PDB file of C-alpha atoms in Angstrom:
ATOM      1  CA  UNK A   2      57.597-126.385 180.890  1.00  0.00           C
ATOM      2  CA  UNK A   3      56.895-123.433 182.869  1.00  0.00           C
ATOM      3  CA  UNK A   4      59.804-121.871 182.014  1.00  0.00           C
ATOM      4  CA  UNK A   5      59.421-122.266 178.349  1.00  0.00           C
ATOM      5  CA  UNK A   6      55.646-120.962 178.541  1.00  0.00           C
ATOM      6  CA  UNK A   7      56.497-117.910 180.647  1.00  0.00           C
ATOM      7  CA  UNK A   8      59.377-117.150 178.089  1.00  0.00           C
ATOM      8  CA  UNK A   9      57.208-117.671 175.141  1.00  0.00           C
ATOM      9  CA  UNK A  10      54.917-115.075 176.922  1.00  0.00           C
ATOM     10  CA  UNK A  11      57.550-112.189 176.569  1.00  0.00           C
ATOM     11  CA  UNK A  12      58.118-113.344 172.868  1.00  0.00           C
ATOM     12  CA  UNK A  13      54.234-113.052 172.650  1.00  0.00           C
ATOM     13  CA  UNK A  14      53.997-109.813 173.877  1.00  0.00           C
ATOM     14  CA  UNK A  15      56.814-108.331 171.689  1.00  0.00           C
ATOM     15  CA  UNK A  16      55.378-110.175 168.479  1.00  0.00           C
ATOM     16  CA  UNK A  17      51.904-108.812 169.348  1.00  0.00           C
ATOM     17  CA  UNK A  18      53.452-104.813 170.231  1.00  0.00           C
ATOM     18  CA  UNK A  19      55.245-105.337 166.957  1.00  0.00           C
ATOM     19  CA  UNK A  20      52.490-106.201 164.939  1.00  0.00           C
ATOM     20  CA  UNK A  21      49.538-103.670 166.339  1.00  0.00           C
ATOM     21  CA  UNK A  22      52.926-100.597 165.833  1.00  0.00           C
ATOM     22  CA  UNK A  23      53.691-101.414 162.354  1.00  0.00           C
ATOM     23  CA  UNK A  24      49.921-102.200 161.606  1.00  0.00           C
ATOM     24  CA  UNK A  25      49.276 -98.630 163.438  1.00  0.00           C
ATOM     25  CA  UNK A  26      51.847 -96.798 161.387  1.00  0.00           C
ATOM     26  CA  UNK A  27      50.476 -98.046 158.091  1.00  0.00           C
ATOM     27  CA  UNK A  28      46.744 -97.879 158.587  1.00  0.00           C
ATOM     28  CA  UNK A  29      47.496 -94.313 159.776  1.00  0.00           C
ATOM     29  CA  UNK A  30      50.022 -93.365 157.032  1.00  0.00           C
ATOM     30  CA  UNK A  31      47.685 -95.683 154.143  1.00  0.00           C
ATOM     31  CA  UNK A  32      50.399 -97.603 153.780  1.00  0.00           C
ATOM     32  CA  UNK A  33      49.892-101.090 152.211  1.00  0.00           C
ATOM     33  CA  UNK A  34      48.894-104.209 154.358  1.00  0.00           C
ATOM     34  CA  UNK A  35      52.047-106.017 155.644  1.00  0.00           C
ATOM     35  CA  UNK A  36      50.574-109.618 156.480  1.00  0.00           C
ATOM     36  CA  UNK A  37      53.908-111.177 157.109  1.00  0.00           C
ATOM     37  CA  UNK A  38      54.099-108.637 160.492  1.00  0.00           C
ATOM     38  CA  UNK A  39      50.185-109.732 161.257  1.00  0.00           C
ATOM     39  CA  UNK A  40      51.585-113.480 160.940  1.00  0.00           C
ATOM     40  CA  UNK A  41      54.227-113.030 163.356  1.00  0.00           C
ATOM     41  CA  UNK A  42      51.718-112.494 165.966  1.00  0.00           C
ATOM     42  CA  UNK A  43      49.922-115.151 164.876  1.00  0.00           C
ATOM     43  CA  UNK A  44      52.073-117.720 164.969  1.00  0.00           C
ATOM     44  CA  UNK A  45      53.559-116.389 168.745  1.00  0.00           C
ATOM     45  CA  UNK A  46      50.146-116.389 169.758  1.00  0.00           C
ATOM     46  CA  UNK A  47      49.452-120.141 168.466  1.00  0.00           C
ATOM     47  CA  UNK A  48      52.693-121.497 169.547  1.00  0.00           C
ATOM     48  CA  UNK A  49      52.195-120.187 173.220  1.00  0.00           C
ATOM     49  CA  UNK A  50      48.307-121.621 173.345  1.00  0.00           C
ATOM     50  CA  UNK A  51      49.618-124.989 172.057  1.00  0.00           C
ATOM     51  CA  UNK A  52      52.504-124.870 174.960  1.00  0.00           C
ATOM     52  CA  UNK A  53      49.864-123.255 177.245  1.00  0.00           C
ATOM     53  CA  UNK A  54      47.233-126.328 176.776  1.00  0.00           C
ATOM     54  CA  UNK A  55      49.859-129.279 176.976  1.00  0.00           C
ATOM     55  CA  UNK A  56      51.450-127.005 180.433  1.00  0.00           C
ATOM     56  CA  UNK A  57      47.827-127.213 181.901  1.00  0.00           C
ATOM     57  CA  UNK A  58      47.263-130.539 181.272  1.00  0.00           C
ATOM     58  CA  UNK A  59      50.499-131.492 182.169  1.00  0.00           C
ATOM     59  CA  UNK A  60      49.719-130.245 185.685  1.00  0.00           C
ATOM     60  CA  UNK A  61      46.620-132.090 186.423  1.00  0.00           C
ATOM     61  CA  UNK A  62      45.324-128.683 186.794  1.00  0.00           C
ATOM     62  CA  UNK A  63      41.910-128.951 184.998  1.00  0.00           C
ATOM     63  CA  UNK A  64      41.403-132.178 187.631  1.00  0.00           C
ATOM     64  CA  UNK A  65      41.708-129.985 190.705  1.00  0.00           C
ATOM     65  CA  UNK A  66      38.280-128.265 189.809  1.00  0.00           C
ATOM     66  CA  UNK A  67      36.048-128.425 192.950  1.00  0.00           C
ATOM     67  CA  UNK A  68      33.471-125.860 194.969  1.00  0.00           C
ATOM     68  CA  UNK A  69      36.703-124.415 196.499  1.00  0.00           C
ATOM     69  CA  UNK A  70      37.989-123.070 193.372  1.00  0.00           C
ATOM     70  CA  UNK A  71      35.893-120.246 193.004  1.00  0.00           C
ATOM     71  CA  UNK A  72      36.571-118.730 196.526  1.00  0.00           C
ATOM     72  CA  UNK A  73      39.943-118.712 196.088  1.00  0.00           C
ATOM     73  CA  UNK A  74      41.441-115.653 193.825  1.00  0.00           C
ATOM     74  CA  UNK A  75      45.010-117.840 193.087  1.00  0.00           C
ATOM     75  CA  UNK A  76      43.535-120.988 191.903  1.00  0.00           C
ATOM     76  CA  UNK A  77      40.538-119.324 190.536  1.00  0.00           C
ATOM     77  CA  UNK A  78      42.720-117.305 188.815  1.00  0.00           C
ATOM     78  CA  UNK A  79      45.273-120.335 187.501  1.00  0.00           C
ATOM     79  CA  UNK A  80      42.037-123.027 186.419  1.00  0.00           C
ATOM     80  CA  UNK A  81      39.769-120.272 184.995  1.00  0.00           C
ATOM     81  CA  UNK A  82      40.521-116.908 184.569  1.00  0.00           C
ATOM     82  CA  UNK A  83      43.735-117.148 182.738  1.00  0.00           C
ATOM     83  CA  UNK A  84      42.995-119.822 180.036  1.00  0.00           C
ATOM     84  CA  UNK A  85      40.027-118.695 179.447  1.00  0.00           C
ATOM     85  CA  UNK A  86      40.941-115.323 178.544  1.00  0.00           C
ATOM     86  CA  UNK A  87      44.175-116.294 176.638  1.00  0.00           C
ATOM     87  CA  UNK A  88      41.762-118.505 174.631  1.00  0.00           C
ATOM     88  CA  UNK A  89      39.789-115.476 173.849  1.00  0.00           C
ATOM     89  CA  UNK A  90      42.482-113.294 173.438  1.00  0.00           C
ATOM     90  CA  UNK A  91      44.003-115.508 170.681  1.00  0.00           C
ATOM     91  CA  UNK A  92      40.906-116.403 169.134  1.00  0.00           C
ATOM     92  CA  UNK A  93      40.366-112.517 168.368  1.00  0.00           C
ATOM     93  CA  UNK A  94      44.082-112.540 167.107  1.00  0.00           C
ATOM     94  CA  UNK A  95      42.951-115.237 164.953  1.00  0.00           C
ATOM     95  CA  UNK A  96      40.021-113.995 163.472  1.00  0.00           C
ATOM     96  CA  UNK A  97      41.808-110.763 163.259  1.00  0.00           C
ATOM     97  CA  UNK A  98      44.259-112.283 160.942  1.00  0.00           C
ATOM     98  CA  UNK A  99      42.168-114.171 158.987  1.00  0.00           C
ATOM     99  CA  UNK A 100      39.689-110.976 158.058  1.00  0.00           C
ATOM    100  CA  UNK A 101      42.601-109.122 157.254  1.00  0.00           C
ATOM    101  CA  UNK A 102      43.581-112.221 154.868  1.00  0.00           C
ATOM    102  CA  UNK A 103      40.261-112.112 153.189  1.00  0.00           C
ATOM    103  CA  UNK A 104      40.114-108.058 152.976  1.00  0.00           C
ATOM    104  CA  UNK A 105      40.187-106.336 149.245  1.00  0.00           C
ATOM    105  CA  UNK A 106      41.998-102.854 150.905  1.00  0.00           C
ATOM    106  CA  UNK A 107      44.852-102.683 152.799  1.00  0.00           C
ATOM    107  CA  UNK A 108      43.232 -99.717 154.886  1.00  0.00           C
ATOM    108  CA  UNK A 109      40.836-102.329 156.020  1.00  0.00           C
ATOM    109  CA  UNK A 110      43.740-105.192 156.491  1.00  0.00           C
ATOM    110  CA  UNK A 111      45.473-103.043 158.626  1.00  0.00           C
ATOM    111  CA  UNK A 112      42.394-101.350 160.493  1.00  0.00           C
ATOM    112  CA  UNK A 113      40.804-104.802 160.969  1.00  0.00           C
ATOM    113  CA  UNK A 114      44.271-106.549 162.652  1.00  0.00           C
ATOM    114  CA  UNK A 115      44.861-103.038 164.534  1.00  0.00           C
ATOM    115  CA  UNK A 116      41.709-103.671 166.013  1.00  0.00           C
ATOM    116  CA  UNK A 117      41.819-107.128 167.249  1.00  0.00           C
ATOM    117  CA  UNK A 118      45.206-107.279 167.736  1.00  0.00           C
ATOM    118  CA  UNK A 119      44.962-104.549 170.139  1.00  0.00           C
ATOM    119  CA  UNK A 120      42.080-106.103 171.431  1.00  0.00           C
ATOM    120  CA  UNK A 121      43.722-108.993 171.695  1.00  0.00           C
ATOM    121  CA  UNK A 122      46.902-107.729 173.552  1.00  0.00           C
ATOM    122  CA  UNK A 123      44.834-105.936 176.358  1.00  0.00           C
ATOM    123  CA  UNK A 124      42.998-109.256 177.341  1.00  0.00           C
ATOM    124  CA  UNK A 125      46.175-111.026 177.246  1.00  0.00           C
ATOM    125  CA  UNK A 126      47.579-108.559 179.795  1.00  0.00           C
ATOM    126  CA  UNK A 127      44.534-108.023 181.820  1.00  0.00           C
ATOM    127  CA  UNK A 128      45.098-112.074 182.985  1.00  0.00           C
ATOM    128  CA  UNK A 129      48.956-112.483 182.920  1.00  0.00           C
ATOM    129  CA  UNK A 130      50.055-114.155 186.477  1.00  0.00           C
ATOM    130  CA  UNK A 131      52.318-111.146 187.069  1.00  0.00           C
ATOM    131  CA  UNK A 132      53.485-112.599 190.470  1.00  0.00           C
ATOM    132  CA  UNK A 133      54.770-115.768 188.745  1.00  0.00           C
ATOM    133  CA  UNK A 134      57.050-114.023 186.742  1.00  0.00           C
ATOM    134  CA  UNK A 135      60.969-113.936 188.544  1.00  0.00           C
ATOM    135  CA  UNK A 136      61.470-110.128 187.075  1.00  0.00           C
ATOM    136  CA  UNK A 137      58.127-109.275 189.303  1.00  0.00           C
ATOM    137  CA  UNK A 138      59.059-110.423 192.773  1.00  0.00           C
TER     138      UNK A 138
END
């Protein structure tokens, strides 16, 4: 399970640079809206929080919570930090996506999933376990 959710990460961040480049290019050229791009990082974003909620669980992390947690930066890190902010991450994605949907101009499709997407992308890698990943250590 790790495995599959620390591969599913790379696919997540190439969906996501994908998206916010083409997005970029056409908000910046006025091209039109391309939603099938903005639902590729959608759906790598979902996909990974589903795999990323049924990895935690599966760990018996969220039962480890006690006063210790907090003072140390691994587990505090593992429990907290990281789900949390993935969770906010891909709700921005989300909502990203779905203003996009509901937007009448493609300049403010693209500007609105530019925005969150980006948004997005940075809180995803501001909480990435970087030592957990094999191409790291």
């Amino acid at each position: 399970m790790k495995h599959l959710h620390s591969t599913l990460a790379v696919i997540l961040l190439v969906a996501l640079v994908i998206s916010i480049v083409i997005t970029a290019v056409n908000y910046f050229k006025a091209n039109p809206y391309n939603r099938k791009i903005a639902l590729l990082g959608l759906i790598a974003a979902h996909l990974q929080m589903v795999i990323g909620i049924i990895y935690y669980f599966s760990l018996k992390y969220h039962t480890m919570f006690s006063s210790g947690v907090m003072k140390n930066p691994d587990m505090r890190l593992k429990l907290i930090e990281h789900p949390l902010t993935m969770l906010i991450g891909i709700v921005l994605i989300t909502i990203g996506y779905s203003k996009a949907k509901r937007a009448t101009e493609s300049y403010a499709a693209n500007r609105t999933v530019f925005i969150m997407y980006t948004i997005g992308l940075i809180l995803v890698l501001s909480r990435l376990p970087w030592s957990t990943w094999s191409l790291i250590n």
